[in-house]
Amino acid sequence: MHELVVDLLARNLDHVDEFESRFDDVQDAQYPGVVTVCCSDSRVLQDQMWGNDEPGSIFTCGNIGNRVIQHTEAGEVVSGDVLYPIAHTGTDTAVVVGHTGCGAVTATYDALTDGLSDAPGIEHCIDILAPHLEAGVEALPDDVDRTGAINRLVEYNVDQQVAFLSESEDVPDETTVVGAVYDFQDVYSGRRGQVHIVNVDGETSVAALEDEHSEIADRIERLWEY
């Protein structure tokens, strides 16, 4: 057995010791208050970023590019893994979390500007993102460097995912949809690992967000108000 797997199993025993009794109230059902959609990047720690250690409180989804969109024969729909808790467990809040330096956004930027060749499964994911980021690439300032372009597009991608959720007929109107960026590269003004709110129910103006959500004004920040 690979030594990393052996190590994972050993750490699972620590998890068992700490969590065994925490499943008492959620063994038979779950009613998470929020569904989070994060990039599956290994540096993006979904539960830890919220300080979550309670089973049943957060329904977590992860994929490259923090996508809420799924391709079907009927066209684009809200991905089932995101929609499930909203439709079946009473979840009324969704948080889309992008992150600085996102590889999926970078690959999409490259695909739109220079073309991209990769494994079919990866290209499929990029093909989902590309139509939704194309206008963002075209709107980038002429003087922005590559790193700045990617991080602006990270915000733009979060905005597009929030919009898709908010506009879907499958998502109830009363569902709150929040967009955020997790920063571990010193791009925003906060500390490493801090979550910055960039969008709430489609509102992206920092001034408007700060006025409407004064209780989290210190966590509202954008790089790009296009």
PDB file of C-alpha atoms in Angstrom:
ATOM      1  CA  MET A   1       0.000   0.000   0.000  1.00  0.00           C
ATOM      2  CA  HIS A   2       1.297   3.460  -0.891  1.00  0.00           C
ATOM      3  CA  GLU A   3       2.639   5.200   2.202  1.00  0.00           C
ATOM      4  CA  LEU A   4       0.455   8.258   1.602  1.00  0.00           C
ATOM      5  CA  VAL A   5      -2.675   6.101   1.763  1.00  0.00           C
ATOM      6  CA  VAL A   6      -1.412   4.485   4.951  1.00  0.00           C
ATOM      7  CA  ASP A   7      -0.885   7.956   6.387  1.00  0.00           C
ATOM      8  CA  LEU A   8      -4.393   9.031   5.351  1.00  0.00           C
ATOM      9  CA  LEU A   9      -5.890   6.004   7.102  1.00  0.00           C
ATOM     10  CA  ALA A  10      -3.907   6.770  10.238  1.00  0.00           C
ATOM     11  CA  ARG A  11      -5.205  10.327  10.238  1.00  0.00           C
ATOM     12  CA  ASN A  12      -8.727   9.009   9.721  1.00  0.00           C
ATOM     13  CA  LEU A  13      -8.499   7.350  13.124  1.00  0.00           C
ATOM     14  CA  ASP A  14      -7.861  10.773  14.630  1.00  0.00           C
ATOM     15  CA  HIS A  15     -10.957  11.959  12.808  1.00  0.00           C
ATOM     16  CA  VAL A  16     -12.952   9.047  14.236  1.00  0.00           C
ATOM     17  CA  ASP A  17     -11.844   9.857  17.766  1.00  0.00           C
ATOM     18  CA  GLU A  18     -12.932  13.481  17.367  1.00  0.00           C
ATOM     19  CA  PHE A  19     -16.083  13.146  15.294  1.00  0.00           C
ATOM     20  CA  GLU A  20     -17.779   9.853  16.163  1.00  0.00           C
ATOM     21  CA  SER A  21     -20.376  11.408  18.476  1.00  0.00           C
ATOM     22  CA  ARG A  22     -20.991  14.384  16.165  1.00  0.00           C
ATOM     23  CA  PHE A  23     -23.038  12.255  13.763  1.00  0.00           C
ATOM     24  CA  ASP A  24     -25.739  11.447  16.347  1.00  0.00           C
ATOM     25  CA  ASP A  25     -28.181  14.081  15.062  1.00  0.00           C
ATOM     26  CA  VAL A  26     -27.507  13.690  11.341  1.00  0.00           C
ATOM     27  CA  GLN A  27     -27.185   9.956  10.786  1.00  0.00           C
ATOM     28  CA  ASP A  28     -30.530   9.676   9.026  1.00  0.00           C
ATOM     29  CA  ALA A  29     -30.996  13.049   7.350  1.00  0.00           C
ATOM     30  CA  GLN A  30     -29.248  16.295   6.472  1.00  0.00           C
ATOM     31  CA  TYR A  31     -30.514  19.867   6.436  1.00  0.00           C
ATOM     32  CA  PRO A  32     -27.489  22.032   5.636  1.00  0.00           C
ATOM     33  CA  GLY A  33     -28.132  25.753   5.700  1.00  0.00           C
ATOM     34  CA  VAL A  34     -25.733  26.497   2.861  1.00  0.00           C
ATOM     35  CA  VAL A  35     -24.251  24.844  -0.213  1.00  0.00           C
ATOM     36  CA  THR A  36     -20.752  25.953  -1.166  1.00  0.00           C
ATOM     37  CA  VAL A  37     -19.290  25.524  -4.637  1.00  0.00           C
ATOM     38  CA  CYS A  38     -15.514  25.761  -4.542  1.00  0.00           C
ATOM     39  CA  CYS A  39     -12.692  24.995  -6.900  1.00  0.00           C
ATOM     40  CA  SER A  40     -11.266  21.551  -6.225  1.00  0.00           C
ATOM     41  CA  ASP A  41      -7.739  23.003  -6.105  1.00  0.00           C
ATOM     42  CA  SER A  42      -5.855  21.287  -3.269  1.00  0.00           C
ATOM     43  CA  ARG A  43      -5.053  24.673  -1.714  1.00  0.00           C
ATOM     44  CA  VAL A  44      -8.729  25.577  -1.308  1.00  0.00           C
ATOM     45  CA  LEU A  45      -9.848  24.040   1.989  1.00  0.00           C
ATOM     46  CA  GLN A  46     -13.624  24.109   1.837  1.00  0.00           C
ATOM     47  CA  ASP A  47     -14.571  23.268   5.401  1.00  0.00           C
ATOM     48  CA  GLN A  48     -11.520  24.769   7.050  1.00  0.00           C
ATOM     49  CA  MET A  49     -11.990  28.181   5.411  1.00  0.00           C
ATOM     50  CA  TRP A  50     -15.267  28.501   7.316  1.00  0.00           C
ATOM     51  CA  GLY A  51     -13.999  26.883  10.507  1.00  0.00           C
ATOM     52  CA  ASN A  52     -16.586  24.144   9.974  1.00  0.00           C
ATOM     53  CA  ASP A  53     -16.332  20.986  12.067  1.00  0.00           C
ATOM     54  CA  GLU A  54     -20.009  20.059  12.326  1.00  0.00           C
ATOM     55  CA  PRO A  55     -21.351  17.302  10.045  1.00  0.00           C
ATOM     56  CA  GLY A  56     -24.562  18.371   8.348  1.00  0.00           C
ATOM     57  CA  SER A  57     -24.042  22.131   8.354  1.00  0.00           C
ATOM     58  CA  ILE A  58     -22.452  22.751   4.922  1.00  0.00           C
ATOM     59  CA  PHE A  59     -23.147  20.886   1.683  1.00  0.00           C
ATOM     60  CA  THR A  60     -19.828  21.050  -0.175  1.00  0.00           C
ATOM     61  CA  CYS A  61     -19.301  20.783  -3.933  1.00  0.00           C
ATOM     62  CA  GLY A  62     -15.967  20.985  -5.675  1.00  0.00           C
ATOM     63  CA  ASN A  63     -14.774  20.996  -9.287  1.00  0.00           C
ATOM     64  CA  ILE A  64     -12.165  22.793 -11.345  1.00  0.00           C
ATOM     65  CA  GLY A  65     -13.355  26.328 -11.911  1.00  0.00           C
ATOM     66  CA  ASN A  66     -16.088  26.284  -9.208  1.00  0.00           C
ATOM     67  CA  ARG A  67     -18.735  25.679 -11.873  1.00  0.00           C
ATOM     68  CA  VAL A  68     -22.457  25.521 -11.191  1.00  0.00           C
ATOM     69  CA  ILE A  69     -23.206  24.690 -14.833  1.00  0.00           C
ATOM     70  CA  GLN A  70     -23.699  21.251 -16.326  1.00  0.00           C
ATOM     71  CA  HIS A  71     -24.111  20.323 -20.005  1.00  0.00           C
ATOM     72  CA  THR A  72     -27.065  18.064 -20.811  1.00  0.00           C
ATOM     73  CA  GLU A  73     -29.005  17.102 -23.932  1.00  0.00           C
ATOM     74  CA  ALA A  74     -31.485  19.789 -22.945  1.00  0.00           C
ATOM     75  CA  GLY A  75     -28.731  22.406 -22.811  1.00  0.00           C
ATOM     76  CA  GLU A  76     -27.046  24.103 -19.859  1.00  0.00           C
ATOM     77  CA  VAL A  77     -28.608  23.465 -16.448  1.00  0.00           C
ATOM     78  CA  VAL A  78     -27.621  23.955 -12.823  1.00  0.00           C
ATOM     79  CA  SER A  79     -25.343  21.088 -11.896  1.00  0.00           C
ATOM     80  CA  GLY A  80     -27.139  18.394  -9.952  1.00  0.00           C
ATOM     81  CA  ASP A  81     -24.625  18.320  -7.127  1.00  0.00           C
ATOM     82  CA  VAL A  82     -25.255  22.043  -6.511  1.00  0.00           C
ATOM     83  CA  LEU A  83     -29.004  21.864  -7.012  1.00  0.00           C
ATOM     84  CA  TYR A  84     -29.632  18.789  -4.865  1.00  0.00           C
ATOM     85  CA  PRO A  85     -29.486  20.462  -1.421  1.00  0.00           C
ATOM     86  CA  ILE A  86     -31.501  23.442  -2.674  1.00  0.00           C
ATOM     87  CA  ALA A  87     -34.189  21.163  -4.085  1.00  0.00           C
ATOM     88  CA  HIS A  88     -34.246  18.438  -1.431  1.00  0.00           C
ATOM     89  CA  THR A  89     -32.781  19.490   1.930  1.00  0.00           C
ATOM     90  CA  GLY A  90     -34.202  22.967   2.484  1.00  0.00           C
ATOM     91  CA  THR A  91     -30.937  24.763   1.774  1.00  0.00           C
ATOM     92  CA  ASP A  92     -31.640  28.423   0.991  1.00  0.00           C
ATOM     93  CA  THR A  93     -28.150  29.889   0.566  1.00  0.00           C
ATOM     94  CA  ALA A  94     -25.495  29.152  -2.054  1.00  0.00           C
ATOM     95  CA  VAL A  95     -21.930  30.466  -1.972  1.00  0.00           C
ATOM     96  CA  VAL A  96     -19.721  30.270  -5.069  1.00  0.00           C
ATOM     97  CA  VAL A  97     -16.057  30.484  -4.081  1.00  0.00           C
ATOM     98  CA  GLY A  98     -13.362  31.197  -6.629  1.00  0.00           C
ATOM     99  CA  HIS A  99      -9.705  31.571  -5.703  1.00  0.00           C
ATOM    100  CA  THR A 100      -6.723  33.635  -6.736  1.00  0.00           C
ATOM    101  CA  GLY A 101      -4.584  32.204  -9.498  1.00  0.00           C
ATOM    102  CA  CYS A 102      -7.208  29.632 -10.502  1.00  0.00           C
ATOM    103  CA  GLY A 103      -5.786  27.045 -12.915  1.00  0.00           C
ATOM    104  CA  ALA A 104      -9.130  26.395 -14.609  1.00  0.00           C
ATOM    105  CA  VAL A 105      -9.644  30.103 -15.256  1.00  0.00           C
ATOM    106  CA  THR A 106      -6.060  30.318 -16.522  1.00  0.00           C
ATOM    107  CA  ALA A 107      -6.634  27.409 -18.887  1.00  0.00           C
ATOM    108  CA  THR A 108      -9.866  28.989 -20.123  1.00  0.00           C
ATOM    109  CA  TYR A 109      -8.084  32.291 -20.710  1.00  0.00           C
ATOM    110  CA  ASP A 110      -5.407  30.464 -22.694  1.00  0.00           C
ATOM    111  CA  ALA A 111      -8.031  28.543 -24.660  1.00  0.00           C
ATOM    112  CA  LEU A 112      -9.805  31.762 -25.598  1.00  0.00           C
ATOM    113  CA  THR A 113      -6.652  33.671 -26.508  1.00  0.00           C
ATOM    114  CA  ASP A 114      -4.202  31.094 -27.909  1.00  0.00           C
ATOM    115  CA  GLY A 115      -6.032  27.766 -28.057  1.00  0.00           C
ATOM    116  CA  LEU A 116      -5.637  24.803 -25.744  1.00  0.00           C
ATOM    117  CA  SER A 117      -4.952  21.103 -26.125  1.00  0.00           C
ATOM    118  CA  ASP A 118      -5.488  18.854 -23.120  1.00  0.00           C
ATOM    119  CA  ALA A 119      -7.078  15.583 -22.061  1.00  0.00           C
ATOM    120  CA  PRO A 120     -10.717  15.293 -23.209  1.00  0.00           C
ATOM    121  CA  GLY A 121     -12.110  15.374 -19.669  1.00  0.00           C
ATOM    122  CA  ILE A 122     -10.236  18.589 -18.893  1.00  0.00           C
ATOM    123  CA  GLU A 123     -11.197  20.153 -22.207  1.00  0.00           C
ATOM    124  CA  HIS A 124     -14.835  19.353 -21.424  1.00  0.00           C
ATOM    125  CA  CYS A 125     -14.605  21.391 -18.211  1.00  0.00           C
ATOM    126  CA  ILE A 126     -12.903  24.272 -19.998  1.00  0.00           C
ATOM    127  CA  ASP A 127     -15.525  24.160 -22.751  1.00  0.00           C
ATOM    128  CA  ILE A 128     -18.199  24.729 -20.103  1.00  0.00           C
ATOM    129  CA  LEU A 129     -16.403  27.780 -18.721  1.00  0.00           C
ATOM    130  CA  ALA A 130     -15.259  29.332 -22.001  1.00  0.00           C
ATOM    131  CA  PRO A 131     -18.571  30.739 -23.325  1.00  0.00           C
ATOM    132  CA  HIS A 132     -19.217  32.381 -19.975  1.00  0.00           C
ATOM    133  CA  LEU A 133     -15.749  33.979 -19.746  1.00  0.00           C
ATOM    134  CA  GLU A 134     -15.374  35.113 -23.349  1.00  0.00           C
ATOM    135  CA  ALA A 135     -16.917  38.549 -22.781  1.00  0.00           C
ATOM    136  CA  GLY A 136     -14.758  38.977 -19.686  1.00  0.00           C
ATOM    137  CA  VAL A 137     -11.587  38.300 -21.662  1.00  0.00           C
ATOM    138  CA  GLU A 138     -12.638  40.833 -24.286  1.00  0.00           C
ATOM    139  CA  ALA A 139     -13.308  43.445 -21.580  1.00  0.00           C
ATOM    140  CA  LEU A 140      -9.902  43.147 -19.882  1.00  0.00           C
ATOM    141  CA  PRO A 141      -7.925  46.408 -19.692  1.00  0.00           C
ATOM    142  CA  ASP A 142      -5.221  46.683 -22.332  1.00  0.00           C
ATOM    143  CA  ASP A 143      -2.526  47.400 -19.759  1.00  0.00           C
ATOM    144  CA  VAL A 144      -3.232  44.464 -17.425  1.00  0.00           C
ATOM    145  CA  ASP A 145      -0.540  41.801 -17.111  1.00  0.00           C
ATOM    146  CA  ARG A 146      -1.249  38.064 -17.250  1.00  0.00           C
ATOM    147  CA  THR A 147      -1.498  37.610 -13.476  1.00  0.00           C
ATOM    148  CA  GLY A 148      -3.825  40.576 -13.167  1.00  0.00           C
ATOM    149  CA  ALA A 149      -5.921  39.300 -16.059  1.00  0.00           C
ATOM    150  CA  ILE A 150      -6.376  35.889 -14.442  1.00  0.00           C
ATOM    151  CA  ASN A 151      -7.400  37.323 -11.083  1.00  0.00           C
ATOM    152  CA  ARG A 152      -9.883  39.688 -12.691  1.00  0.00           C
ATOM    153  CA  LEU A 153     -11.323  36.750 -14.602  1.00  0.00           C
ATOM    154  CA  VAL A 154     -11.579  34.785 -11.344  1.00  0.00           C
ATOM    155  CA  GLU A 155     -14.024  37.457 -10.155  1.00  0.00           C
ATOM    156  CA  TYR A 156     -15.761  37.515 -13.516  1.00  0.00           C
ATOM    157  CA  ASN A 157     -16.194  33.739 -13.423  1.00  0.00           C
ATOM    158  CA  VAL A 158     -17.691  33.925  -9.928  1.00  0.00           C
ATOM    159  CA  ASP A 159     -20.111  36.577 -11.214  1.00  0.00           C
ATOM    160  CA  GLN A 160     -21.130  34.361 -14.122  1.00  0.00           C
ATOM    161  CA  GLN A 161     -21.760  31.359 -11.877  1.00  0.00           C
ATOM    162  CA  VAL A 162     -23.800  33.507  -9.454  1.00  0.00           C
ATOM    163  CA  ALA A 163     -25.844  34.848 -12.362  1.00  0.00           C
ATOM    164  CA  PHE A 164     -26.533  31.368 -13.707  1.00  0.00           C
ATOM    165  CA  LEU A 165     -27.788  30.198 -10.323  1.00  0.00           C
ATOM    166  CA  SER A 166     -29.865  33.317  -9.720  1.00  0.00           C
ATOM    167  CA  GLU A 167     -31.495  33.194 -13.138  1.00  0.00           C
ATOM    168  CA  SER A 168     -32.253  29.475 -13.175  1.00  0.00           C
ATOM    169  CA  GLU A 169     -35.912  28.495 -12.933  1.00  0.00           C
ATOM    170  CA  ASP A 170     -34.803  25.518 -10.837  1.00  0.00           C
ATOM    171  CA  VAL A 171     -33.493  27.753  -8.054  1.00  0.00           C
ATOM    172  CA  PRO A 172     -36.200  29.387  -5.884  1.00  0.00           C
ATOM    173  CA  ASP A 173     -36.274  33.186  -5.948  1.00  0.00           C
ATOM    174  CA  GLU A 174     -35.790  33.322  -2.172  1.00  0.00           C
ATOM    175  CA  THR A 175     -32.415  31.573  -2.424  1.00  0.00           C
ATOM    176  CA  THR A 176     -29.540  33.885  -1.499  1.00  0.00           C
ATOM    177  CA  VAL A 177     -26.583  33.504  -3.865  1.00  0.00           C
ATOM    178  CA  VAL A 178     -23.214  34.884  -2.785  1.00  0.00           C
ATOM    179  CA  GLY A 179     -19.982  35.119  -4.761  1.00  0.00           C
ATOM    180  CA  ALA A 180     -16.591  35.142  -3.064  1.00  0.00           C
ATOM    181  CA  VAL A 181     -12.870  34.794  -3.719  1.00  0.00           C
ATOM    182  CA  TYR A 182     -10.480  32.884  -1.462  1.00  0.00           C
ATOM    183  CA  ASP A 183      -7.078  34.570  -1.469  1.00  0.00           C
ATOM    184  CA  PHE A 184      -3.855  32.773  -0.534  1.00  0.00           C
ATOM    185  CA  GLN A 185      -1.580  34.752  -2.883  1.00  0.00           C
ATOM    186  CA  ASP A 186      -1.665  38.224  -1.302  1.00  0.00           C
ATOM    187  CA  VAL A 187      -3.805  39.644  -4.116  1.00  0.00           C
ATOM    188  CA  TYR A 188      -6.444  41.329  -1.946  1.00  0.00           C
ATOM    189  CA  SER A 189      -5.880  43.497   1.113  1.00  0.00           C
ATOM    190  CA  GLY A 190      -6.634  40.831   3.724  1.00  0.00           C
ATOM    191  CA  ARG A 191      -4.602  37.990   5.155  1.00  0.00           C
ATOM    192  CA  ARG A 192      -3.808  34.712   3.392  1.00  0.00           C
ATOM    193  CA  GLY A 193      -6.785  32.390   3.435  1.00  0.00           C
ATOM    194  CA  GLN A 194      -9.309  35.203   3.787  1.00  0.00           C
ATOM    195  CA  VAL A 195     -12.597  35.051   1.894  1.00  0.00           C
ATOM    196  CA  HIS A 196     -13.569  38.265   0.108  1.00  0.00           C
ATOM    197  CA  ILE A 197     -17.200  38.871  -0.871  1.00  0.00           C
ATOM    198  CA  VAL A 198     -17.501  40.127  -4.453  1.00  0.00           C
ATOM    199  CA  ASN A 199     -21.147  39.515  -5.321  1.00  0.00           C
ATOM    200  CA  VAL A 200     -24.482  39.122  -3.519  1.00  0.00           C
ATOM    201  CA  ASP A 201     -27.509  38.153  -5.617  1.00  0.00           C
ATOM    202  CA  GLY A 202     -25.961  39.768  -8.672  1.00  0.00           C
ATOM    203  CA  GLU A 203     -24.917  43.043  -7.047  1.00  0.00           C
ATOM    204  CA  THR A 204     -21.208  43.642  -7.714  1.00  0.00           C
ATOM    205  CA  SER A 205     -20.743  47.325  -6.826  1.00  0.00           C
ATOM    206  CA  VAL A 206     -18.521  47.509  -3.760  1.00  0.00           C
ATOM    207  CA  ALA A 207     -20.205  50.691  -2.564  1.00  0.00           C
ATOM    208  CA  ALA A 208     -23.679  49.194  -2.930  1.00  0.00           C
ATOM    209  CA  LEU A 209     -22.664  45.956  -1.229  1.00  0.00           C
ATOM    210  CA  GLU A 210     -21.052  47.815   1.670  1.00  0.00           C
ATOM    211  CA  ASP A 211     -24.152  49.938   2.092  1.00  0.00           C
ATOM    212  CA  GLU A 212     -26.555  46.984   1.984  1.00  0.00           C
ATOM    213  CA  HIS A 213     -24.405  44.598   4.003  1.00  0.00           C
ATOM    214  CA  SER A 214     -22.635  46.856   6.490  1.00  0.00           C
ATOM    215  CA  GLU A 215     -22.105  43.988   8.917  1.00  0.00           C
ATOM    216  CA  ILE A 216     -19.551  42.445   6.524  1.00  0.00           C
ATOM    217  CA  ALA A 217     -18.281  45.644   4.898  1.00  0.00           C
ATOM    218  CA  ASP A 218     -14.706  44.800   5.865  1.00  0.00           C
ATOM    219  CA  ARG A 219     -14.926  41.548   3.875  1.00  0.00           C
ATOM    220  CA  ILE A 220     -16.266  43.143   0.671  1.00  0.00           C
ATOM    221  CA  GLU A 221     -13.616  43.827  -1.934  1.00  0.00           C
ATOM    222  CA  ARG A 222     -13.221  43.585  -5.687  1.00  0.00           C
ATOM    223  CA  LEU A 223     -10.266  43.949  -8.029  1.00  0.00           C
ATOM    224  CA  TRP A 224     -12.430  44.785 -11.028  1.00  0.00           C
ATOM    225  CA  GLU A 225     -15.661  46.717 -11.328  1.00  0.00           C
ATOM    226  CA  TYR A 226     -16.154  46.391 -15.066  1.00  0.00           C
TER     227      TYR A 226
END
